[in-house]
Every structure is written in structure tokens, then in C-alpha cells.
Amino acid sequence: MISTKGRYAIRVMLDLAENDTGSYIPLKDIAARQAISKKYLEIIVKDMVTGGLITGTSGKGGGYKLCRKPEDYPLGEIIELMEGTLSPVACLADKSNDCPRKAACQTLPLWVEYDNMVHDFFYGKKLSDLIRKP
Amino acid sequence: MISTKGRYAIRVMLDLAENDTGSYIPLKDIAARQAISKKYLEIIVKDMVTGGLITGTSGKGGGYKLCRKPEDYPLGEIIELMEGTLSPVACLADKSNDCPRKAACQTLPLWVEYDNMVHDFFYGKKLSDLIRKP
DNA sequence: CCATTTACCTACCGTGTCAATAGGTTTTTT
DNA sequence: AAAAAACCTATTGACACGGTAGGTAAATGG
């Protein structure tokens, strides 16, 4: 299940893309437009800055903006950053995994195939694909 | 993420299919072969009986058995039963949903497309596809 | 008939995540 | 200097996950 973190992050990105004026957009405005608690968005947006999705600046006239063109953001990158992983099972999520059943595991190929499908799906979609055309 | 409930359930089904002798298989044997706590498996197996995946009978000579042929079990049914849903977001998981943003939601089509893909994937795979050929 | 074996039932528990809320501090511009 | 904004730390309530513990009911073998 995609949590609010991932879903809200996509909405913030969309909001930034659609209301792009070239200058920084304050979080207050985004929170108001999206009807999401500004306080909660602060947490999410912080991770987005750390993860290299957006940039922020303090002070009057400050706010956030995208640092790439919308077509250069795969949705998979956004979701993976916010959710931690896109993988369906723990043994694929962290590569430092050393499951003793690995060789004998009958279901592992299934999870690998699923993992690849999901990865391809979300990395094939870009932020620009979701933008509302006026 | 698929939890242990779903993963263990599939392993129990596989164990039942591969060790099928026509009679009931006690949970003790399954737990030993799969190296999973019998106590924890009890919880999982109970849901599988209620959900119509397997049948169980008490007493000496009792245990569990499949109630269909392995090729008649879509993996999606097993996972959906154990995990509650296969849907990526809450607004698709429960149909009694009445999200006010539904009409305006820019991401809903994405989740619907994803939901369909996952559903098709797991309902296309059958338990028999995972059975080890000797 | 009775002891054994098995499923079945209820309850509990520690840990962690989710979805926020609260309040304060720093940075930057006007 | 004042305002506006990001940034930081801490806390909370609810709930799910991954079990554990102990007892009850049912069915069979001897």
C-alpha cells in the first residue's frame, strides 16, 4: 500500500509543476491548495529536499521549487524515496539480505518477476504524465 | 509489502500440494518442514480454512488438505485473502469509499492502472506454477 | 471406553510505523 | 528591525505485525 507520504509527495510535485512561476512557492500555499496539514507536509517536503527532488530556501520570498523538468521525474523515484522501497518482500528490499532459504525458495522467482514489473511501471511513468492539461 | 501472512500461506499451500497423499496432513509436519512456528501457523491456517482455501479436520489422523487442484488456485486469491487487499491505495481497497477529491484527483487513474496490472499478474499465476518439478 | 492426537479458541504482548500535532529556532528578504 | 518563511526536535494515539501462551473441543486407534 502506498502511504500518504508517497501520495502527498506526488501531489506536492504536481502542485509545484502546475503553479510554477519561476520563483519559490511557499509551503503555506501548497498546503492550502491541496488541503493538507502544513505541519505534516513539512516532514514530507524535508525528505524530498534531502532526496534531491526539490530545493527550498528560507526567508521572505522563500519556499520550494522543482529542480528538474517534470518529464525528468520518474514516479518510481518519488515513491521509492518516500516509501523506502518499491519491492514486495524484505528479501528483495535490502540487498544486504542473506536469507538461508534463498537457494531453495520456490517463491523468490515470483517476487523477482513482480518486483521488475512494478519497477518498470513506475519508472516508465513521469511526473509530466500526471499534469492536468488546461 | 507482502507480509509473512501471505508468504507463509503460499508456502503452506505448496507444502500441502507437494506432500499430498490423499489424507490429511497435520500442521506439526508442515511447521517442521517449513521451519515456521506451529503456533503462528495456526492463526494463518485458520484464515485459510475460513476463506475456503483448505479444509481441516480434528483428531487423530486429522490435519489439513487442499480442496481444489493446484491449478485452480490463483495466487491473487491467496494473497488477497491474507493481506486483505491487493490494491495500492485505500480509495481503491474499500469500495465503500467516497473520497471528495475523486472527480478532481489527478493520480487516481494511475492507481487504477497499477491496481489492474497487479490484479492481472497475481490472478494469472496459479499455485501449480510454483510447484517444484522432481 | 479411554487415552492420544489433532484442530480450534481466546487472550496477551512488545515493537514499530502511520499520520499527525506542537512549539521553538534559524535564515532571508523587505 | 520586523516579517515570513524554512528548518528542527519531540510527542502522541491508534493500529498492524509477528509472534507467544494456555486451554477446549473433536475424532480416532487401541
CSV table of C-alpha atoms (C1' of nucleotides) in Angstrom, one decimal:
chain,number,residue,atom,x,y,z
A,1,MET,CA,0.0,0.0,0.0
A,2,ILE,CA,1.2,3.4,-1.0
A,3,SER,CA,1.1,5.6,2.2
A,4,THR,CA,0.2,9.2,2.4
A,5,LYS,CA,3.8,10.1,2.3
A,6,GLY,CA,4.2,8.9,-1.2
A,7,ARG,CA,0.8,10.2,-2.4
A,8,TYR,CA,1.3,13.6,-0.8
A,9,ALA,CA,4.7,13.9,-2.3
A,10,ILE,CA,3.4,13.3,-5.7
A,11,ARG,CA,0.7,15.9,-5.1
A,12,VAL,CA,3.3,18.4,-3.9
A,13,MET,CA,5.4,17.8,-7.0
A,14,LEU,CA,2.3,18.3,-9.2
A,15,ASP,CA,1.4,21.4,-7.4
A,16,LEU,CA,4.9,22.8,-7.9
A,17,ALA,CA,4.8,21.9,-11.5
A,18,GLU,CA,1.4,23.4,-12.3
A,19,ASN,CA,1.9,26.6,-10.3
A,20,ASP,CA,5.4,27.2,-11.5
A,21,THR,CA,6.2,30.9,-11.8
A,22,GLY,CA,10.0,30.6,-11.8
A,23,SER,CA,10.2,31.7,-8.2
A,24,TYR,CA,9.8,29.8,-4.9
A,25,ILE,CA,6.4,28.7,-3.8
A,26,PRO,CA,5.7,28.8,0.0
A,27,LEU,CA,4.5,25.6,1.6
A,28,LYS,CA,1.6,27.5,3.1
A,29,ASP,CA,0.2,27.9,-0.4
A,30,ILE,CA,0.7,24.3,-1.3
A,31,ALA,CA,-0.9,23.1,1.9
A,32,ALA,CA,-3.9,25.4,1.3
A,33,ARG,CA,-4.4,24.3,-2.3
A,34,GLN,CA,-4.0,20.6,-1.5
A,35,ALA,CA,-6.0,20.8,1.8
A,36,ILE,CA,-3.2,19.0,3.6
A,37,SER,CA,-1.8,20.0,7.1
A,38,LYS,CA,1.2,22.3,6.5
A,39,LYS,CA,2.9,20.8,9.6
A,40,TYR,CA,2.7,17.3,8.2
A,41,LEU,CA,3.8,18.4,4.8
A,42,GLU,CA,6.9,19.9,6.4
A,43,ILE,CA,8.1,16.4,7.2
A,44,ILE,CA,7.4,15.1,3.8
A,45,VAL,CA,9.0,18.1,2.0
A,46,LYS,CA,12.1,17.8,4.1
A,47,ASP,CA,12.7,14.3,2.8
A,48,MET,CA,12.0,15.5,-0.7
A,49,VAL,CA,14.8,18.1,-0.4
A,50,THR,CA,17.2,15.6,1.1
A,51,GLY,CA,16.4,13.2,-1.6
A,52,GLY,CA,17.2,15.7,-4.3
A,53,LEU,CA,13.6,16.1,-5.7
A,54,ILE,CA,13.1,19.7,-4.9
A,55,THR,CA,15.1,22.7,-3.5
A,56,GLY,CA,14.0,25.0,-0.7
A,57,THR,CA,15.1,28.4,0.6
A,58,SER,CA,14.2,30.2,3.8
A,59,GLY,CA,13.1,33.7,4.5
A,60,LYS,CA,10.7,36.1,2.9
A,61,GLY,CA,10.0,35.1,-0.7
A,62,GLY,CA,11.2,31.6,0.1
A,63,GLY,CA,9.6,28.3,-0.5
A,64,TYR,CA,10.2,25.3,-2.7
A,65,LYS,CA,10.6,24.6,-6.4
A,66,LEU,CA,11.4,21.7,-8.6
A,67,CYS,CA,14.9,21.3,-9.7
A,68,ARG,CA,14.3,19.4,-12.9
A,69,LYS,CA,11.7,19.5,-15.7
A,70,PRO,CA,8.6,17.4,-14.9
A,71,GLU,CA,9.4,14.9,-17.6
A,72,ASP,CA,12.7,14.1,-15.9
A,73,TYR,CA,11.0,12.8,-12.7
A,74,PRO,CA,10.1,9.2,-12.9
A,75,LEU,CA,7.3,8.5,-10.4
A,76,GLY,CA,9.2,5.5,-9.2
A,77,GLU,CA,11.9,7.7,-7.9
A,78,ILE,CA,9.4,9.7,-5.9
A,79,ILE,CA,7.6,6.7,-4.5
A,80,GLU,CA,10.8,4.8,-3.7
A,81,LEU,CA,12.2,7.8,-1.9
A,82,MET,CA,9.2,8.3,0.3
A,83,GLU,CA,8.2,4.7,0.9
A,84,GLY,CA,11.7,3.4,1.3
A,85,THR,CA,11.3,0.7,-1.3
A,86,LEU,CA,9.2,-0.5,-4.2
A,87,SER,CA,10.0,-4.1,-3.5
A,88,PRO,CA,7.2,-6.5,-2.5
A,89,VAL,CA,9.3,-8.6,0.0
A,90,ALA,CA,12.0,-7.8,2.5
A,91,CYS,CA,14.5,-10.2,0.9
A,92,LEU,CA,14.5,-8.0,-2.2
A,93,ALA,CA,14.2,-4.6,-0.5
A,94,ASP,CA,17.5,-4.7,1.2
A,95,LYS,CA,20.4,-6.1,-0.8
A,96,SER,CA,22.3,-6.9,2.4
A,97,ASN,CA,19.9,-9.7,2.7
A,98,ASP,CA,21.3,-13.2,3.2
A,99,CYS,CA,18.3,-15.4,3.5
A,100,PRO,CA,19.3,-19.0,4.1
A,101,ARG,CA,16.4,-20.3,2.2
A,102,LYS,CA,17.4,-18.3,-0.9
A,103,ALA,CA,18.6,-21.2,-3.0
A,104,ALA,CA,15.7,-23.4,-2.1
A,105,CYS,CA,13.0,-20.7,-2.1
A,106,GLN,CA,10.2,-21.6,-4.5
A,107,THR,CA,8.6,-18.2,-4.4
A,108,LEU,CA,11.6,-16.0,-4.9
A,109,PRO,CA,11.3,-16.0,-8.8
A,110,LEU,CA,7.7,-14.8,-8.4
A,111,TRP,CA,8.7,-11.9,-6.2
A,112,VAL,CA,11.6,-11.0,-8.6
A,113,GLU,CA,9.2,-11.0,-11.6
A,114,TYR,CA,6.7,-8.9,-9.7
A,115,ASP,CA,9.4,-6.5,-8.5
A,116,ASN,CA,10.6,-6.0,-12.0
A,117,MET,CA,7.1,-5.4,-13.3
A,118,VAL,CA,6.4,-2.8,-10.6
A,119,HIS,CA,9.7,-1.1,-11.1
A,120,ASP,CA,9.2,-0.8,-14.9
A,121,PHE,CA,5.7,0.5,-14.4
A,122,PHE,CA,6.6,3.3,-12.1
A,123,TYR,CA,9.9,4.3,-13.7
A,124,GLY,CA,8.1,4.4,-17.1
A,125,LYS,CA,5.7,7.0,-15.8
A,126,LYS,CA,6.9,10.5,-15.4
A,127,LEU,CA,5.6,13.4,-13.3
A,128,SER,CA,4.7,15.2,-16.6
A,129,ASP,CA,2.2,12.4,-17.4
A,130,LEU,CA,0.0,13.4,-14.5
A,131,ILE,CA,-0.1,17.1,-15.2
A,132,ARG,CA,-3.5,18.5,-15.9
A,133,LYS,CA,-3.7,20.0,-19.4
A,134,PRO,CA,-5.7,23.2,-19.4
B,1,MET,CA,4.8,-5.2,1.0
B,2,ILE,CA,3.6,-8.8,1.2
B,3,SER,CA,3.7,-9.7,4.9
B,4,THR,CA,4.6,-13.1,6.4
B,5,LYS,CA,0.9,-14.0,6.4
B,6,GLY,CA,0.6,-14.0,2.7
B,7,ARG,CA,4.1,-15.6,2.2
B,8,TYR,CA,3.6,-18.3,4.8
B,9,ALA,CA,0.1,-19.1,3.4
B,10,ILE,CA,1.6,-19.7,0.0
B,11,ARG,CA,4.3,-21.9,1.5
B,12,VAL,CA,1.6,-23.9,3.4
B,13,MET,CA,-0.3,-24.4,0.2
B,14,LEU,CA,2.8,-25.5,-1.6
B,15,ASP,CA,3.6,-27.9,1.2
B,16,LEU,CA,0.2,-29.4,1.1
B,17,ALA,CA,0.3,-29.8,-2.7
B,18,GLU,CA,3.8,-31.4,-2.8
B,19,ASN,CA,3.2,-33.7,0.1
B,20,ASP,CA,-0.3,-34.7,-0.9
B,21,THR,CA,-1.1,-38.3,0.0
B,22,GLY,CA,-4.8,-38.1,-0.2
B,23,SER,CA,-5.2,-37.9,3.5
B,24,TYR,CA,-4.9,-35.1,6.0
B,25,ILE,CA,-1.5,-33.6,6.8
B,26,PRO,CA,-1.0,-32.4,10.4
B,27,LEU,CA,0.2,-28.9,10.9
B,28,LYS,CA,3.0,-30.1,13.0
B,29,ASP,CA,4.6,-31.7,9.9
B,30,ILE,CA,4.1,-28.6,7.8
B,31,ALA,CA,5.6,-26.4,10.5
B,32,ALA,CA,8.6,-28.7,10.8
B,33,ARG,CA,9.3,-28.9,7.1
B,34,GLN,CA,8.8,-25.1,6.6
B,35,ALA,CA,10.7,-24.2,9.8
B,36,ILE,CA,7.9,-21.9,10.9
B,37,SER,CA,6.4,-21.6,14.4
B,38,LYS,CA,3.4,-24.0,14.6
B,39,LYS,CA,1.6,-21.6,16.9
B,40,TYR,CA,1.9,-18.8,14.4
B,41,LEU,CA,0.8,-21.0,11.5
B,42,GLU,CA,-2.4,-21.9,13.4
B,43,ILE,CA,-3.5,-18.3,13.0
B,44,ILE,CA,-2.8,-18.2,9.4
B,45,VAL,CA,-4.2,-21.7,8.6
B,46,LYS,CA,-7.4,-20.7,10.4
B,47,ASP,CA,-8.0,-17.8,8.0
B,48,MET,CA,-7.2,-20.1,5.1
B,49,VAL,CA,-10.0,-22.5,6.2
B,50,THR,CA,-12.4,-19.7,6.7
B,51,GLY,CA,-11.5,-18.3,3.3
B,52,GLY,CA,-12.2,-21.6,1.6
B,53,LEU,CA,-8.7,-22.4,0.5
B,54,ILE,CA,-8.2,-25.6,2.6
B,55,THR,CA,-10.2,-27.9,4.8
B,56,GLY,CA,-9.2,-29.2,8.2
B,57,THR,CA,-10.3,-32.0,10.5
B,58,SER,CA,-9.6,-32.6,14.2
B,59,GLY,CA,-8.5,-35.7,16.0
B,60,LYS,CA,-6.0,-38.5,15.3
B,61,GLY,CA,-5.3,-38.7,11.7
B,62,GLY,CA,-6.5,-35.2,11.2
B,63,GLY,CA,-4.8,-32.2,9.7
B,64,TYR,CA,-5.3,-30.1,6.6
B,65,LYS,CA,-5.7,-30.7,2.8
B,66,LEU,CA,-6.3,-28.7,-0.3
B,67,CYS,CA,-9.9,-28.6,-1.5
B,68,ARG,CA,-9.0,-27.9,-5.2
B,69,LYS,CA,-6.4,-28.9,-7.7
B,70,PRO,CA,-3.3,-26.7,-7.5
B,71,GLU,CA,-4.0,-25.2,-11.0
B,72,ASP,CA,-7.4,-23.9,-9.6
B,73,TYR,CA,-5.8,-21.6,-7.0
B,74,PRO,CA,-4.9,-18.2,-8.4
B,75,LEU,CA,-2.1,-16.7,-6.2
B,76,GLY,CA,-4.1,-13.5,-6.2
B,77,GLU,CA,-6.8,-15.2,-4.2
B,78,ILE,CA,-4.4,-16.4,-1.6
B,79,ILE,CA,-2.7,-13.1,-1.2
B,80,GLU,CA,-5.9,-11.1,-1.2
B,81,LEU,CA,-7.4,-13.3,1.5
B,82,MET,CA,-4.4,-13.0,3.7
B,83,GLU,CA,-3.4,-9.4,3.1
B,84,GLY,CA,-6.9,-8.0,3.0
B,85,THR,CA,-6.4,-6.4,-0.4
B,86,LEU,CA,-4.2,-6.2,-3.4
B,87,SER,CA,-5.0,-2.5,-4.0
B,88,PRO,CA,-2.2,0.1,-3.8
B,89,VAL,CA,-4.3,2.8,-2.1
B,90,ALA,CA,-7.2,2.9,0.4
B,91,CYS,CA,-9.6,4.6,-2.0
B,92,LEU,CA,-9.5,1.5,-4.3
B,93,ALA,CA,-9.3,-1.1,-1.5
B,94,ASP,CA,-12.7,-0.5,0.0
B,95,LYS,CA,-15.5,0.2,-2.4
B,96,SER,CA,-17.5,2.0,0.3
B,97,ASN,CA,-15.1,4.8,-0.4
B,98,ASP,CA,-16.5,8.2,-1.1
B,99,CYS,CA,-13.4,10.4,-1.5
B,100,PRO,CA,-14.5,14.0,-2.1
B,101,ARG,CA,-11.4,14.5,-4.3
B,102,LYS,CA,-12.4,11.6,-6.6
B,103,ALA,CA,-13.5,13.7,-9.5
B,104,ALA,CA,-10.6,16.1,-9.4
B,105,CYS,CA,-7.9,13.5,-8.4
B,106,GLN,CA,-5.1,13.6,-10.9
B,107,THR,CA,-3.4,10.4,-9.6
B,108,LEU,CA,-6.5,8.2,-9.4
B,109,PRO,CA,-6.1,6.9,-13.0
B,110,LEU,CA,-2.5,6.0,-12.1
B,111,TRP,CA,-3.6,3.9,-9.2
B,112,VAL,CA,-6.4,2.2,-11.2
B,113,GLU,CA,-3.9,1.2,-13.9
B,114,TYR,CA,-1.5,-0.1,-11.3
B,115,ASP,CA,-4.2,-1.9,-9.5
B,116,ASN,CA,-5.3,-3.7,-12.7
B,117,MET,CA,-1.8,-4.7,-13.5
B,118,VAL,CA,-1.2,-6.2,-10.1
B,119,HIS,CA,-4.5,-7.9,-10.2
B,120,ASP,CA,-3.9,-9.4,-13.6
B,121,PHE,CA,-0.4,-10.5,-12.6
B,122,PHE,CA,-1.4,-12.4,-9.4
B,123,TYR,CA,-4.6,-13.9,-10.8
B,124,GLY,CA,-2.8,-15.1,-13.9
B,125,LYS,CA,-0.4,-17.1,-11.7
B,126,LYS,CA,-1.6,-20.3,-10.2
B,127,LEU,CA,-0.3,-22.3,-7.3
B,128,SER,CA,0.7,-25.1,-9.7
B,129,ASP,CA,3.1,-22.7,-11.3
B,130,LEU,CA,5.2,-22.7,-8.2
B,131,ILE,CA,5.4,-26.4,-7.6
B,132,ARG,CA,8.8,-27.9,-7.8
B,133,LYS,CA,9.1,-30.5,-10.5
B,134,PRO,CA,11.0,-33.6,-9.3
C,1,DC,C1',-14.4,-46.6,26.6
C,2,DC,C1',-10.3,-44.0,27.1
C,3,DA,C1',-6.0,-42.0,26.0
C,4,DT,C1',-3.9,-39.7,22.5
C,5,DT,C1',-3.7,-36.7,18.8
C,6,DT,C1',-5.1,-33.2,16.4
C,7,DA,C1',-7.6,-28.9,15.3
C,8,DC,C1',-9.7,-24.9,17.4
C,9,DC,C1',-10.3,-20.7,20.5
C,10,DT,C1',-9.3,-16.6,23.5
C,11,DA,C1',-6.2,-13.7,25.2
C,12,DC,C1',-2.0,-11.1,25.5
C,13,DC,C1',2.4,-8.6,24.3
C,14,DG,C1',6.5,-6.0,22.6
C,15,DT,C1',8.0,-3.4,18.7
C,16,DG,C1',7.4,-0.4,15.1
C,17,DT,C1',5.0,2.5,11.6
C,18,DC,C1',1.5,5.8,10.3
C,19,DA,C1',-0.3,10.3,10.4
C,20,DA,C1',-0.2,13.8,12.5
C,21,DT,C1',0.4,17.8,16.3
C,22,DA,C1',3.2,21.2,19.0
C,23,DG,C1',6.4,24.5,19.8
C,24,DG,C1',10.6,26.5,19.1
C,25,DT,C1',14.9,28.2,16.1
C,26,DT,C1',17.3,29.8,12.2
C,27,DT,C1',17.6,32.1,7.8
C,28,DT,C1',16.5,35.5,4.5
C,29,DT,C1',14.2,39.4,2.5
C,30,DT,C1',11.8,43.8,2.7
D,1,DA,C1',14.0,45.6,12.9
D,2,DA,C1',10.1,43.0,11.5
D,3,DA,C1',8.0,39.7,8.9
D,4,DA,C1',7.9,35.4,6.5
D,5,DA,C1',9.5,31.5,5.5
D,6,DA,C1',12.1,27.1,6.1
D,7,DC,C1',14.0,24.1,9.5
D,8,DC,C1',14.5,21.2,13.9
D,9,DT,C1',13.1,18.2,17.9
D,10,DA,C1',9.9,15.9,20.5
D,11,DT,C1',5.4,13.7,21.4
D,12,DT,C1',1.1,11.3,20.6
D,13,DG,C1',-2.7,7.9,19.7
D,14,DA,C1',-4.1,4.3,17.0
D,15,DC,C1',-3.1,0.3,14.8
D,16,DA,C1',-0.6,-3.7,12.4
D,17,DC,C1',3.0,-7.1,12.6
D,18,DG,C1',4.9,-11.2,14.3
D,19,DG,C1',4.5,-13.8,17.4
D,20,DT,C1',3.6,-16.5,22.5
D,21,DA,C1',0.8,-18.9,26.0
D,22,DG,C1',-2.6,-21.8,27.6
D,23,DG,C1',-6.8,-24.0,27.4
D,24,DT,C1',-11.0,-26.5,24.9
D,25,DA,C1',-13.3,-29.5,21.6
D,26,DA,C1',-13.3,-33.2,18.5
D,27,DA,C1',-12.1,-37.5,16.4
D,28,DT,C1',-9.6,-41.7,16.1
D,29,DG,C1',-6.7,-46.0,17.5
D,30,DG,C1',-6.3,-49.4,20.6
